[in-house]
Every structure is written in C-alpha cells, then in structure tokens.
Tab-separated table of N, CA and C in Angstrom:
chain	number	residue	atom	x	y	z
A	1	PRO	N	0.816	-1.221	0.000
A	1	PRO	CA	0.000	0.000	0.000
A	1	PRO	C	0.850	1.271	0.000
A	2	LYS	N	1.945	1.244	0.755
A	2	LYS	CA	2.804	2.434	0.793
A	2	LYS	C	3.442	2.674	-0.578
A	3	LEU	N	3.851	1.605	-1.220
A	3	LEU	CA	4.452	1.746	-2.553
A	3	LEU	C	3.433	2.238	-3.571
A	4	ASP	N	2.189	1.756	-3.471
A	4	ASP	CA	1.145	2.222	-4.381
A	4	ASP	C	0.898	3.712	-4.216
A	5	GLU	N	0.860	4.166	-2.968
A	5	GLU	CA	0.643	5.586	-2.697
A	5	GLU	C	1.809	6.401	-3.237
A	6	LEU	N	3.016	5.869	-3.078
A	6	LEU	CA	4.210	6.534	-3.578
A	6	LEU	C	4.191	6.618	-5.107
A	7	LYS	N	3.767	5.547	-5.760
A	7	LYS	CA	3.694	5.539	-7.234
A	7	LYS	C	2.677	6.556	-7.745
A	8	LYS	N	1.547	6.671	-7.046
A	8	LYS	CA	0.538	7.650	-7.458
A	8	LYS	C	1.054	9.074	-7.295
A	9	ARG	N	1.748	9.306	-6.175
A	9	ARG	CA	2.210	10.647	-5.857
A	9	ARG	C	3.335	11.095	-6.790
A	10	LEU	N	4.226	10.161	-7.177
A	10	LEU	CA	5.407	10.532	-7.961
A	10	LEU	C	5.420	9.915	-9.357
A	11	LYS	N	4.253	9.691	-9.945
A	11	LYS	CA	4.216	9.023	-11.246
A	11	LYS	C	4.824	9.858	-12.373
A	12	LYS	N	4.904	11.167	-12.203
A	12	LYS	CA	5.470	12.023	-13.252
A	12	LYS	C	6.968	12.235	-13.092
A	13	ASN	N	7.533	11.771	-11.982
A	13	ASN	CA	8.963	11.942	-11.729
A	13	ASN	C	9.587	10.569	-11.417
A	14	PRO	N	9.946	9.795	-12.456
A	14	PRO	CA	10.441	8.436	-12.234
A	14	PRO	C	11.752	8.372	-11.456
A	15	GLU	N	12.612	9.373	-11.618
A	15	GLU	CA	13.891	9.356	-10.899
A	15	GLU	C	13.677	9.502	-9.393
A	16	LYS	N	12.817	10.434	-9.022
A	16	LYS	CA	12.527	10.629	-7.599
A	16	LYS	C	11.766	9.423	-7.041
A	17	LEU	N	10.894	8.828	-7.856
A	17	LEU	CA	10.162	7.628	-7.445
A	17	LEU	C	11.133	6.493	-7.124
A	18	TYR	N	12.128	6.304	-7.983
A	18	TYR	CA	13.120	5.254	-7.757
A	18	TYR	C	13.870	5.485	-6.443
A	19	LYS	N	14.287	6.736	-6.196
A	19	LYS	CA	15.012	7.058	-4.960
A	19	LYS	C	14.137	6.851	-3.733
A	20	GLU	N	12.882	7.267	-3.820
A	20	GLU	CA	11.957	7.098	-2.693
A	20	GLU	C	11.658	5.616	-2.427
A	21	GLN	N	11.531	4.840	-3.500
A	21	GLN	CA	11.314	3.404	-3.327
A	21	GLN	C	12.509	2.762	-2.636
A	22	ALA	N	13.711	3.123	-3.051
A	22	ALA	CA	14.919	2.580	-2.426
A	22	ALA	C	14.984	2.973	-0.954
A	23	ARG	N	14.646	4.222	-0.651
A	23	ARG	CA	14.655	4.678	0.743
A	23	ARG	C	13.626	3.914	1.574
A	24	MET	N	12.419	3.758	1.020
A	24	MET	CA	11.362	3.056	1.732
A	24	MET	C	11.735	1.582	1.970
A	25	MET	N	12.328	0.960	0.967
A	25	MET	CA	12.734	-0.435	1.128
A	25	MET	C	13.804	-0.575	2.205
A	26	LYS	N	14.706	0.385	2.273
A	26	LYS	CA	15.749	0.355	3.298
A	26	LYS	C	15.141	0.543	4.682
A	27	GLU	N	14.187	1.474	4.809
A	27	GLU	CA	13.525	1.713	6.096
A	27	GLU	C	12.738	0.488	6.559
A	28	GLU	N	12.097	-0.204	5.616
A	28	GLU	CA	11.271	-1.368	5.949
A	28	GLU	C	12.099	-2.649	6.099
A	29	GLY	N	13.405	-2.551	5.799
A	29	GLY	CA	14.267	-3.720	5.933
A	29	GLY	C	14.156	-4.695	4.770
A	30	MET	N	13.717	-4.193	3.617
A	30	MET	CA	13.597	-5.049	2.437
A	30	MET	C	14.855	-4.956	1.593
A	31	SER	N	15.228	-6.077	1.014
A	31	SER	CA	16.349	-6.103	0.092
A	31	SER	C	15.841	-5.775	-1.303
A	32	PRO	N	16.641	-5.090	-2.114
A	32	PRO	CA	16.214	-4.846	-3.495
A	32	PRO	C	16.069	-6.145	-4.285
A	33	PHE	N	16.703	-7.214	-3.805
A	33	PHE	CA	16.638	-8.504	-4.481
A	33	PHE	C	15.472	-9.361	-3.984
A	34	SER	N	14.677	-8.844	-3.048
A	34	SER	CA	13.574	-9.641	-2.497
A	34	SER	C	12.501	-9.929	-3.541
A	35	THR	N	12.408	-9.106	-4.565
A	35	THR	CA	11.414	-9.370	-5.602
A	35	THR	C	11.827	-10.549	-6.477
A	36	LEU	N	13.095	-10.929	-6.456
A	36	LEU	CA	13.557	-12.083	-7.220
A	36	LEU	C	13.379	-13.386	-6.448
A	37	GLY	N	12.871	-13.331	-5.233
A	37	GLY	CA	12.729	-14.515	-4.396
A	37	GLY	C	11.896	-15.618	-5.015
A	38	GLY	N	10.911	-15.273	-5.832
A	38	GLY	CA	10.071	-16.281	-6.459
A	38	GLY	C	10.798	-17.070	-7.537
A	39	CYS	N	11.763	-16.469	-8.188
A	39	CYS	CA	12.514	-17.137	-9.255
A	39	CYS	C	13.730	-17.884	-8.736
A	40	LEU	N	14.167	-17.578	-7.532
A	40	LEU	CA	15.392	-18.164	-7.008
A	40	LEU	C	15.373	-19.693	-6.956
A	41	PRO	N	14.299	-20.336	-6.481
A	41	PRO	CA	14.309	-21.814	-6.463
A	41	PRO	C	14.480	-22.430	-7.850
A	42	ILE	N	13.897	-21.810	-8.866
A	42	ILE	CA	14.048	-22.335	-10.225
A	42	ILE	C	15.485	-22.139	-10.695
A	43	LEU	N	16.071	-20.979	-10.396
A	43	LEU	CA	17.453	-20.727	-10.806
A	43	LEU	C	18.421	-21.681	-10.108
A	44	LEU	N	18.145	-22.018	-8.849
A	44	LEU	CA	19.011	-22.944	-8.129
A	44	LEU	C	18.929	-24.355	-8.702
A	45	GLN	N	17.805	-24.707	-9.305
A	45	GLN	CA	17.648	-26.048	-9.865
A	45	GLN	C	18.221	-26.189	-11.267
A	46	MET	N	18.537	-25.107	-11.921
A	46	MET	CA	19.040	-25.176	-13.294
A	46	MET	C	20.322	-26.006	-13.422
A	47	PRO	N	21.327	-25.844	-12.547
A	47	PRO	CA	22.512	-26.706	-12.671
A	47	PRO	C	22.177	-28.198	-12.499
A	48	VAL	N	21.210	-28.492	-11.636
A	48	VAL	CA	20.798	-29.883	-11.446
A	48	VAL	C	20.164	-30.415	-12.729
A	49	LEU	N	19.325	-29.613	-13.368
A	49	LEU	CA	18.691	-30.039	-14.611
A	49	LEU	C	19.721	-30.251	-15.721
A	50	TRP	N	20.696	-29.343	-15.834
A	50	TRP	CA	21.731	-29.509	-16.850
A	50	TRP	C	22.558	-30.770	-16.591
A	51	ALA	N	22.903	-30.993	-15.322
A	51	ALA	CA	23.683	-32.190	-14.983
A	51	ALA	C	22.876	-33.451	-15.257
A	52	LEU	N	21.608	-33.444	-14.896
A	52	LEU	CA	20.754	-34.604	-15.132
A	52	LEU	C	20.609	-34.874	-16.630
A	53	TYR	N	20.464	-33.825	-17.413
A	53	TYR	CA	20.383	-33.982	-18.867
A	53	TYR	C	21.672	-34.608	-19.415
A	54	GLY	N	22.811	-34.110	-18.935
A	54	GLY	CA	24.089	-34.657	-19.378
A	54	GLY	C	24.258	-36.119	-18.990
A	55	VAL	N	23.849	-36.464	-17.785
A	55	VAL	CA	23.953	-37.855	-17.329
A	55	VAL	C	23.039	-38.754	-18.148
A	56	LEU	N	21.804	-38.316	-18.373
A	56	LEU	CA	20.867	-39.146	-19.132
A	56	LEU	C	21.287	-39.311	-20.584
A	57	GLN	N	21.963	-38.317	-21.133
A	57	GLN	CA	22.415	-38.423	-22.522
A	57	GLN	C	23.713	-39.217	-22.657
A	58	GLY	N	24.554	-39.176	-21.622
A	58	GLY	CA	25.869	-39.775	-21.747
A	58	GLY	C	26.062	-41.124	-21.075
A	59	ALA	N	25.312	-41.427	-20.050
A	59	ALA	CA	25.525	-42.670	-19.296
A	59	ALA	C	24.896	-43.853	-20.030
A	60	ILE	N	25.744	-44.743	-20.507
A	60	ILE	CA	25.266	-45.898	-21.262
A	60	ILE	C	24.489	-46.849	-20.365
A	61	GLU	N	24.896	-46.954	-19.109
A	61	GLU	CA	24.197	-47.881	-18.211
A	61	GLU	C	22.774	-47.452	-17.877
A	62	LEU	N	22.416	-46.185	-18.117
A	62	LEU	CA	21.051	-45.721	-17.868
A	62	LEU	C	20.139	-45.897	-19.075
A	63	ARG	N	20.707	-46.178	-20.229
A	63	ARG	CA	19.876	-46.363	-21.421
A	63	ARG	C	19.102	-47.656	-21.283
A	64	GLY	N	17.820	-47.559	-21.480
A	64	GLY	CA	16.950	-48.722	-21.345
A	64	GLY	C	16.575	-49.009	-19.904
A	65	ALA	N	16.918	-48.103	-18.963
A	65	ALA	CA	16.577	-48.304	-17.551
A	65	ALA	C	15.078	-48.122	-17.372
A	66	VAL	N	14.388	-49.198	-17.015
A	66	VAL	CA	12.936	-49.155	-16.856
A	66	VAL	C	12.605	-48.505	-15.526
A	67	CYS	N	11.704	-47.537	-15.556
A	67	CYS	CA	11.275	-46.853	-14.336
A	67	CYS	C	9.968	-47.435	-13.818
A	68	GLY	N	9.144	-47.920	-14.690
A	68	GLY	CA	7.863	-48.477	-14.285
A	68	GLY	C	6.731	-47.886	-15.101
A	69	LEU	N	5.589	-48.515	-14.994
A	69	LEU	CA	4.398	-48.130	-15.733
A	69	LEU	C	4.712	-48.031	-17.225
A	70	TRP	N	4.560	-46.865	-17.833
A	70	TRP	CA	4.785	-46.726	-19.268
A	70	TRP	C	6.187	-46.181	-19.584
A	71	ILE	N	6.987	-45.862	-18.567
A	71	ILE	CA	8.315	-45.275	-18.779
A	71	ILE	C	9.322	-46.418	-18.924
A	72	HIS	N	9.760	-46.652	-20.171
A	72	HIS	CA	10.649	-47.769	-20.442
A	72	HIS	C	12.106	-47.360	-20.606
A	73	ASP	N	12.371	-46.068	-20.663
A	73	ASP	CA	13.749	-45.604	-20.816
A	73	ASP	C	13.831	-44.172	-20.293
A	74	LEU	N	14.605	-43.959	-19.227
A	74	LEU	CA	14.727	-42.624	-18.648
A	74	LEU	C	15.507	-41.663	-19.538
A	75	ALA	N	16.266	-42.185	-20.481
A	75	ALA	CA	17.080	-41.347	-21.353
A	75	ALA	C	16.325	-40.888	-22.601
A	76	LYS	N	15.103	-41.394	-22.792
A	76	LYS	CA	14.288	-41.002	-23.947
A	76	LYS	C	12.966	-40.438	-23.457
A	77	GLU	N	12.242	-39.794	-24.367
A	77	GLU	CA	10.908	-39.303	-24.001
A	77	GLU	C	9.986	-40.497	-23.743
A	78	ASP	N	8.940	-40.272	-22.994
A	78	ASP	CA	8.052	-41.359	-22.556
A	78	ASP	C	6.880	-41.554	-23.510
A	79	ALA	N	7.163	-41.740	-24.768
A	79	ALA	CA	6.125	-41.855	-25.795
A	79	ALA	C	5.317	-43.133	-25.603
A	80	VAL	N	3.987	-42.996	-25.626
A	80	VAL	CA	3.108	-44.166	-25.550
A	80	VAL	C	2.388	-44.404	-26.876
A	81	MET	N	2.369	-43.392	-27.731
A	81	MET	CA	1.689	-43.506	-29.014
A	81	MET	C	2.408	-42.582	-30.003
A	82	SER	N	2.529	-43.013	-31.239
A	82	SER	CA	3.179	-42.167	-32.240
A	82	SER	C	2.225	-41.922	-33.404
A	83	GLY	N	2.620	-41.033	-34.295
A	83	GLY	CA	1.805	-40.716	-35.454
A	83	GLY	C	0.743	-39.670	-35.191
A	84	ILE	N	0.883	-38.908	-34.125
A	84	ILE	CA	-0.089	-37.866	-33.783
A	84	ILE	C	0.297	-36.586	-34.523
A	85	PRO	N	-0.645	-35.948	-35.221
A	85	PRO	CA	-0.319	-34.713	-35.938
A	85	PRO	C	0.199	-33.624	-34.989
A	86	LEU	N	1.154	-32.857	-35.448
A	86	LEU	CA	1.809	-31.761	-34.734
A	86	LEU	C	2.729	-32.234	-33.607
A	87	LEU	N	2.315	-33.165	-32.785
A	87	LEU	CA	3.129	-33.616	-31.658
A	87	LEU	C	4.057	-34.774	-32.030
A	88	HIS	N	3.696	-35.565	-33.008
A	88	HIS	CA	4.405	-36.764	-33.447
A	88	HIS	C	4.244	-37.937	-32.476
A	89	THR	N	4.347	-37.666	-31.170
A	89	THR	CA	4.171	-38.726	-30.166
A	89	THR	C	3.311	-38.188	-29.027
A	90	LEU	N	2.705	-39.102	-28.286
A	90	LEU	CA	1.943	-38.720	-27.091
A	90	LEU	C	2.791	-39.054	-25.876
A	91	ASN	N	3.214	-38.028	-25.149
A	91	ASN	CA	4.048	-38.180	-23.963
A	91	ASN	C	3.236	-37.800	-22.730
A	92	PRO	N	2.836	-38.753	-21.902
A	92	PRO	CA	1.979	-38.453	-20.750
A	92	PRO	C	2.636	-37.629	-19.646
A	93	LEU	N	3.942	-37.800	-19.401
A	93	LEU	CA	4.571	-37.081	-18.283
A	93	LEU	C	4.491	-35.563	-18.418
A	94	PRO	N	4.821	-34.961	-19.565
A	94	PRO	CA	4.683	-33.503	-19.661
A	94	PRO	C	3.233	-33.040	-19.516
A	95	ILE	N	2.288	-33.830	-20.001
A	95	ILE	CA	0.870	-33.473	-19.862
A	95	ILE	C	0.468	-33.536	-18.392
A	96	LEU	N	0.933	-34.568	-17.693
A	96	LEU	CA	0.681	-34.686	-16.253
A	96	LEU	C	1.338	-33.531	-15.497
A	97	LEU	N	2.541	-33.148	-15.916
A	97	LEU	CA	3.244	-32.029	-15.290
A	97	LEU	C	2.446	-30.736	-15.435
A	98	ILE	N	1.868	-30.493	-16.597
A	98	ILE	CA	1.049	-29.300	-16.803
A	98	ILE	C	-0.127	-29.294	-15.827
A	99	GLY	N	-0.804	-30.425	-15.694
A	99	GLY	CA	-1.931	-30.510	-14.770
A	99	GLY	C	-1.534	-30.278	-13.325
A	100	VAL	N	-0.422	-30.859	-12.902
A	100	VAL	CA	0.037	-30.705	-11.517
A	100	VAL	C	0.471	-29.270	-11.245
A	101	MET	N	1.133	-28.638	-12.214
A	101	MET	CA	1.536	-27.241	-12.032
A	101	MET	C	0.323	-26.310	-11.988
A	102	LEU	N	-0.689	-26.584	-12.800
A	102	LEU	CA	-1.919	-25.784	-12.738
A	102	LEU	C	-2.568	-25.914	-11.363
A	103	TYR	N	-2.612	-27.143	-10.830
A	103	TYR	CA	-3.189	-27.358	-9.498
A	103	TYR	C	-2.389	-26.598	-8.441
A	104	GLN	N	-1.055	-26.652	-8.534
A	104	GLN	CA	-0.209	-25.968	-7.561
A	104	GLN	C	-0.460	-24.462	-7.578
A	105	MET	N	-0.562	-23.891	-8.762
A	105	MET	CA	-0.789	-22.448	-8.852
A	105	MET	C	-2.208	-22.075	-8.446
A	106	TRP	N	-3.157	-22.966	-8.682
A	106	TRP	CA	-4.535	-22.707	-8.281
A	106	TRP	C	-4.651	-22.680	-6.752
A	107	LYS	N	-3.866	-23.503	-6.053
A	107	LYS	CA	-3.907	-23.564	-4.601
A	107	LYS	C	-3.042	-22.498	-3.930
A	108	ALA	N	-2.256	-21.747	-4.699
A	108	ALA	CA	-1.384	-20.715	-4.129
A	108	ALA	C	-2.232	-19.583	-3.561
A	109	PRO	N	-1.756	-18.927	-2.502
A	109	PRO	CA	-2.497	-17.796	-1.935
A	109	PRO	C	-2.644	-16.668	-2.949
A	110	LYS	N	-3.780	-16.045	-2.943
A	110	LYS	CA	-4.063	-14.950	-3.876
A	110	LYS	C	-3.589	-13.627	-3.263
A	111	PRO	N	-2.875	-12.811	-4.042
A	111	PRO	CA	-2.413	-11.515	-3.514
A	111	PRO	C	-3.577	-10.535	-3.369
A	112	ALA	N	-3.405	-9.600	-2.440
A	112	ALA	CA	-4.446	-8.592	-2.202
A	112	ALA	C	-4.450	-7.516	-3.278
A	113	ASP	N	-3.293	-7.232	-3.839
A	113	ASP	CA	-3.172	-6.210	-4.874
A	113	ASP	C	-3.819	-6.710	-6.168
A	114	PRO	N	-4.787	-5.979	-6.744
A	114	PRO	CA	-5.460	-6.434	-7.965
A	114	PRO	C	-4.518	-6.604	-9.157
A	115	GLN	N	-3.509	-5.734	-9.239
A	115	GLN	CA	-2.555	-5.836	-10.344
A	115	GLN	C	-1.734	-7.121	-10.213
A	116	MET	N	-1.304	-7.433	-8.998
A	116	MET	CA	-0.544	-8.671	-8.767
A	116	MET	C	-1.439	-9.886	-8.971
A	117	ALA	N	-2.705	-9.780	-8.592
A	117	ALA	CA	-3.641	-10.892	-8.799
A	117	ALA	C	-3.838	-11.173	-10.285
A	118	GLN	N	-3.915	-10.118	-11.078
A	118	GLN	CA	-4.052	-10.284	-12.529
A	118	GLN	C	-2.799	-10.925	-13.121
A	119	GLN	N	-1.631	-10.491	-12.639
A	119	GLN	CA	-0.377	-11.058	-13.119
A	119	GLN	C	-0.272	-12.534	-12.721
A	120	GLN	N	-0.684	-12.864	-11.501
A	120	GLN	CA	-0.654	-14.258	-11.055
A	120	GLN	C	-1.607	-15.116	-11.886
A	121	LYS	N	-2.759	-14.559	-12.208
A	121	LYS	CA	-3.742	-15.290	-13.017
A	121	LYS	C	-3.180	-15.578	-14.410
A	122	MET	N	-2.477	-14.592	-14.990
A	122	MET	CA	-1.892	-14.783	-16.299
A	122	MET	C	-0.772	-15.830	-16.241
A	123	MET	N	0.070	-15.743	-15.217
A	123	MET	CA	1.179	-16.684	-15.079
A	123	MET	C	0.681	-18.087	-14.755
A	124	MET	N	-0.498	-18.206	-14.167
A	124	MET	CA	-1.058	-19.507	-13.826
A	124	MET	C	-1.226	-20.379	-15.062
A	125	PHE	N	-1.462	-19.778	-16.200
A	125	PHE	CA	-1.637	-20.548	-17.426
A	125	PHE	C	-0.378	-20.561	-18.295
A	126	ILE	N	0.387	-19.478	-18.279
A	126	ILE	CA	1.567	-19.396	-19.135
A	126	ILE	C	2.672	-20.343	-18.655
A	127	MET	N	2.985	-20.327	-17.370
A	127	MET	CA	4.110	-21.125	-16.861
A	127	MET	C	3.926	-22.627	-17.074
A	128	PRO	N	2.797	-23.223	-16.679
A	128	PRO	CA	2.668	-24.667	-16.892
A	128	PRO	C	2.746	-25.075	-18.363
A	129	VAL	N	2.105	-24.308	-19.225
A	129	VAL	CA	2.134	-24.642	-20.655
A	129	VAL	C	3.550	-24.484	-21.202
A	130	MET	N	4.256	-23.439	-20.768
A	130	MET	CA	5.621	-23.229	-21.232
A	130	MET	C	6.537	-24.376	-20.774
A	131	PHE	N	6.429	-24.777	-19.497
A	131	PHE	CA	7.251	-25.877	-19.012
A	131	PHE	C	6.888	-27.187	-19.704
A	132	GLY	N	5.604	-27.427	-19.910
A	132	GLY	CA	5.187	-28.636	-20.621
A	132	GLY	C	5.723	-28.670	-22.038
A	133	TRP	N	5.682	-27.519	-22.719
A	133	TRP	CA	6.199	-27.433	-24.084
A	133	TRP	C	7.706	-27.661	-24.108
A	134	MET	N	8.442	-27.061	-23.154
A	134	MET	CA	9.894	-27.217	-23.118
A	134	MET	C	10.292	-28.664	-22.826
A	135	MET	N	9.523	-29.340	-21.993
A	135	MET	CA	9.901	-30.684	-21.559
A	135	MET	C	9.248	-31.791	-22.379
A	136	TYR	N	8.498	-31.440	-23.391
A	136	TYR	CA	7.749	-32.456	-24.129
A	136	TYR	C	8.649	-33.482	-24.804
A	137	HIS	N	9.743	-33.066	-25.370
A	137	HIS	CA	10.620	-34.005	-26.070
A	137	HIS	C	11.946	-34.230	-25.338
A	138	LEU	N	12.044	-33.786	-24.080
A	138	LEU	CA	13.234	-34.059	-23.277
A	138	LEU	C	13.165	-35.481	-22.729
A	139	PRO	N	14.288	-36.014	-22.234
A	139	PRO	CA	14.250	-37.345	-21.628
A	139	PRO	C	13.249	-37.414	-20.476
A	140	SER	N	12.599	-38.550	-20.351
A	140	SER	CA	11.559	-38.689	-19.332
A	140	SER	C	12.123	-38.574	-17.916
A	141	GLY	N	13.411	-38.834	-17.727
A	141	GLY	CA	14.025	-38.696	-16.407
A	141	GLY	C	13.971	-37.266	-15.902
A	142	ILE	N	14.180	-36.301	-16.799
A	142	ILE	CA	14.136	-34.885	-16.410
A	142	ILE	C	12.702	-34.475	-16.072
A	143	THR	N	11.764	-34.883	-16.900
A	143	THR	CA	10.363	-34.547	-16.643
A	143	THR	C	9.880	-35.215	-15.358
A	144	LEU	N	10.316	-36.442	-15.119
A	144	LEU	CA	9.952	-37.153	-13.892
A	144	LEU	C	10.531	-36.442	-12.672
A	145	TYR	N	11.765	-35.946	-12.783
A	145	TYR	CA	12.378	-35.183	-11.691
A	145	TYR	C	11.559	-33.930	-11.394
A	146	TRP	N	11.184	-33.176	-12.438
A	146	TRP	CA	10.438	-31.927	-12.241
A	146	TRP	C	9.041	-32.216	-11.688
A	147	LEU	N	8.403	-33.278	-12.159
A	147	LEU	CA	7.079	-33.656	-11.669
A	147	LEU	C	7.145	-34.033	-10.194
A	148	THR	N	8.152	-34.825	-9.815
A	148	THR	CA	8.314	-35.225	-8.417
A	148	THR	C	8.580	-34.007	-7.541
A	149	SER	N	9.407	-33.086	-8.015
A	149	SER	CA	9.699	-31.865	-7.265
A	149	SER	C	8.430	-31.032	-7.065
A	150	THR	N	7.610	-30.927	-8.093
A	150	THR	CA	6.363	-30.161	-7.994
A	150	THR	C	5.384	-30.824	-7.026
A	151	LEU	N	5.273	-32.142	-7.098
A	151	LEU	CA	4.398	-32.864	-6.163
A	151	LEU	C	4.878	-32.690	-4.725
A	152	PHE	N	6.192	-32.730	-4.517
A	152	PHE	CA	6.724	-32.508	-3.175
A	152	PHE	C	6.415	-31.091	-2.700
A	153	SER	N	6.494	-30.103	-3.588
A	153	SER	CA	6.178	-28.716	-3.219
A	153	SER	C	4.721	-28.568	-2.806
A	154	ILE	N	3.826	-29.261	-3.507
A	154	ILE	CA	2.405	-29.222	-3.151
A	154	ILE	C	2.202	-29.817	-1.760
A	155	TRP	N	2.839	-30.953	-1.499
A	155	TRP	CA	2.718	-31.588	-0.185
A	155	TRP	C	3.291	-30.670	0.899
A	156	GLU	N	4.435	-30.032	0.604
A	156	GLU	CA	5.078	-29.148	1.573
A	156	GLU	C	4.187	-27.955	1.908
A	157	GLN	N	3.571	-27.338	0.895
A	157	GLN	CA	2.659	-26.215	1.132
A	157	GLN	C	1.480	-26.653	1.994
A	158	TRP	N	0.921	-27.810	1.698
A	158	TRP	CA	-0.208	-28.320	2.468
A	158	TRP	C	0.199	-28.557	3.920
A	159	HIS	N	1.369	-29.164	4.121
A	159	HIS	CA	1.843	-29.481	5.468
A	159	HIS	C	2.107	-28.204	6.275
A	160	ILE	N	2.723	-27.198	5.666
A	160	ILE	CA	3.008	-25.939	6.351
A	160	ILE	C	1.711	-25.223	6.707
A	161	ARG	N	0.774	-25.154	5.762
A	161	ARG	CA	-0.507	-24.485	6.044
A	161	ARG	C	-1.258	-25.189	7.159
A	162	ARG	N	-1.247	-26.519	7.154
A	162	ARG	CA	-1.930	-27.277	8.204
A	162	ARG	C	-1.332	-26.942	9.576
A	163	GLY	N	0.002	-26.840	9.648
A	163	GLY	CA	0.655	-26.473	10.902
A	163	GLY	C	0.300	-25.063	11.345
A	164	LEU	N	0.221	-24.127	10.391
A	164	LEU	CA	-0.132	-22.748	10.728
A	164	LEU	C	-1.581	-22.639	11.191
A	165	VAL	N	-2.464	-23.449	10.612
A	165	VAL	CA	-3.866	-23.450	11.055
A	165	VAL	C	-3.946	-23.997	12.474
A	166	ARG	N	-3.213	-25.057	12.762
A	166	ARG	CA	-3.222	-25.643	14.111
A	166	ARG	C	-2.703	-24.662	15.159
A	167	LYS	N	-1.699	-23.864	14.797
A	167	LYS	CA	-1.144	-22.888	15.736
A	167	LYS	C	-1.996	-21.633	15.831
A	168	GLY	N	-2.969	-21.485	14.940
A	168	GLY	CA	-3.847	-20.322	14.957
A	168	GLY	C	-3.269	-19.111	14.263
A	169	VAL	N	-2.199	-19.287	13.495
A	169	VAL	CA	-1.582	-18.165	12.789
A	169	VAL	C	-2.456	-17.743	11.610
A	170	ILE	N	-3.048	-18.715	10.924
A	170	ILE	CA	-3.966	-18.426	9.828
A	170	ILE	C	-5.263	-19.184	10.061
A	171	ARG	N	-6.309	-18.735	9.380
A	171	ARG	CA	-7.599	-19.415	9.488
A	171	ARG	C	-7.704	-20.496	8.440
A	172	ALA	N	-8.409	-21.540	8.770
A	172	ALA	CA	-8.667	-22.605	7.805
A	172	ALA	C	-9.671	-22.086	6.788
A	173	PRO	N	-9.544	-22.512	5.537
A	173	PRO	CA	-10.534	-22.088	4.561
A	173	PRO	C	-11.903	-22.635	4.927
A	174	VAL	N	-12.904	-21.825	4.703
A	174	VAL	CA	-14.275	-22.222	5.032
A	174	VAL	C	-14.800	-23.117	3.923
A	175	PRO	N	-15.249	-24.327	4.258
A	175	PRO	CA	-15.776	-25.190	3.200
A	175	PRO	C	-17.087	-24.639	2.634
A	176	VAL	N	-17.239	-24.760	1.327
A	176	VAL	CA	-18.439	-24.276	0.651
A	176	VAL	C	-19.502	-25.350	0.737
A	177	LYS	N	-20.686	-24.970	1.226
A	177	LYS	CA	-21.785	-25.925	1.330
A	177	LYS	C	-22.601	-25.913	0.045
A	178	PRO	N	-22.998	-27.092	-0.427
A	178	PRO	CA	-23.781	-27.140	-1.683
A	178	PRO	C	-25.174	-26.571	-1.515
C-alpha cells in the first residue's frame, strides 16, 4: 500500500520515485533482491537439470533403464503412441506435469493487490504450458524429476498451512456448502 501511494504521488517523476522506493525499502528492511525470491528456487535447480540432462544423454548404463508403468527408458521421451499430428508422439509425463503445475498455482495464496492478482492469473496458465512445451521431447528422467519436485512442493505447502492453522496463525478455509 505504501508503494502504491508513492507511485501515485510521484508518477510524473520516475527518478525521484526510484530514490523514494529505495529509501522506503531500506527503512522497511527489504532487500532490493527480495522481488527475485520467487525465481530463485528455479534458478538454483538449473545446474541440477543440466547435470541430469548430461547424465541421461551420456551414461550408457542408464539407457533402457525401466522406471515403471509406461516409462521404459529414462534417457528417452516417454512416448506411448506415435503418429499424432503436430506432436508426433503422445508423452503423458509432460501433460501430467502441466496438470500438476496448474493445481499448484490454483492452490497458491491470492495476492491482495489487484494488479498482482491479474499477473498471477496470467502466469497460472503461461508457466505450466511453457514448461510442458519445453519438456515435451526431453528425456523422461528430467520430466519425472520436475514432476516429483512439484508434487513434493504441493505436499510441503499443504503441510506448512496445516501447521499454521493448528497454531492459529492463519484461518482454515471455510468449506463451501452445496
């Protein structure tokens, strides 16, 4: 709210707005890098993804390693059907990843700021589709890693919220009656 008021007051003077924002952030104890906090976990996982990709492409002993169900090779995509127009193959893991990421973003807390809520709503659809598209033809081991990480994040959010409700820090969501 303070930043919004500051933006309204100094919208015609961007240089002074920048200085006032920096001063306010310093007074409130905020780091200028705190806005990057949402991207940091993804950036930290990038070296792991590159290493995993290199291992899956180079390790001969992992080729043909059966994971279970329909995944017969962690070093290749998890195709269950071929000859599909535009996609060429049907890969269930990236499609499942899109669904799980949509669920995770749907369960995320909604921001109070309408502009941030609109941005979150837009990102709710862009990010899962973008990740699904990027991982569609990657080795199934990488997609399985990302899917497992996302499922663990959902469980972690649920567990933390449950603990906060028990301690009385936050209220439990009110169930909707039919």
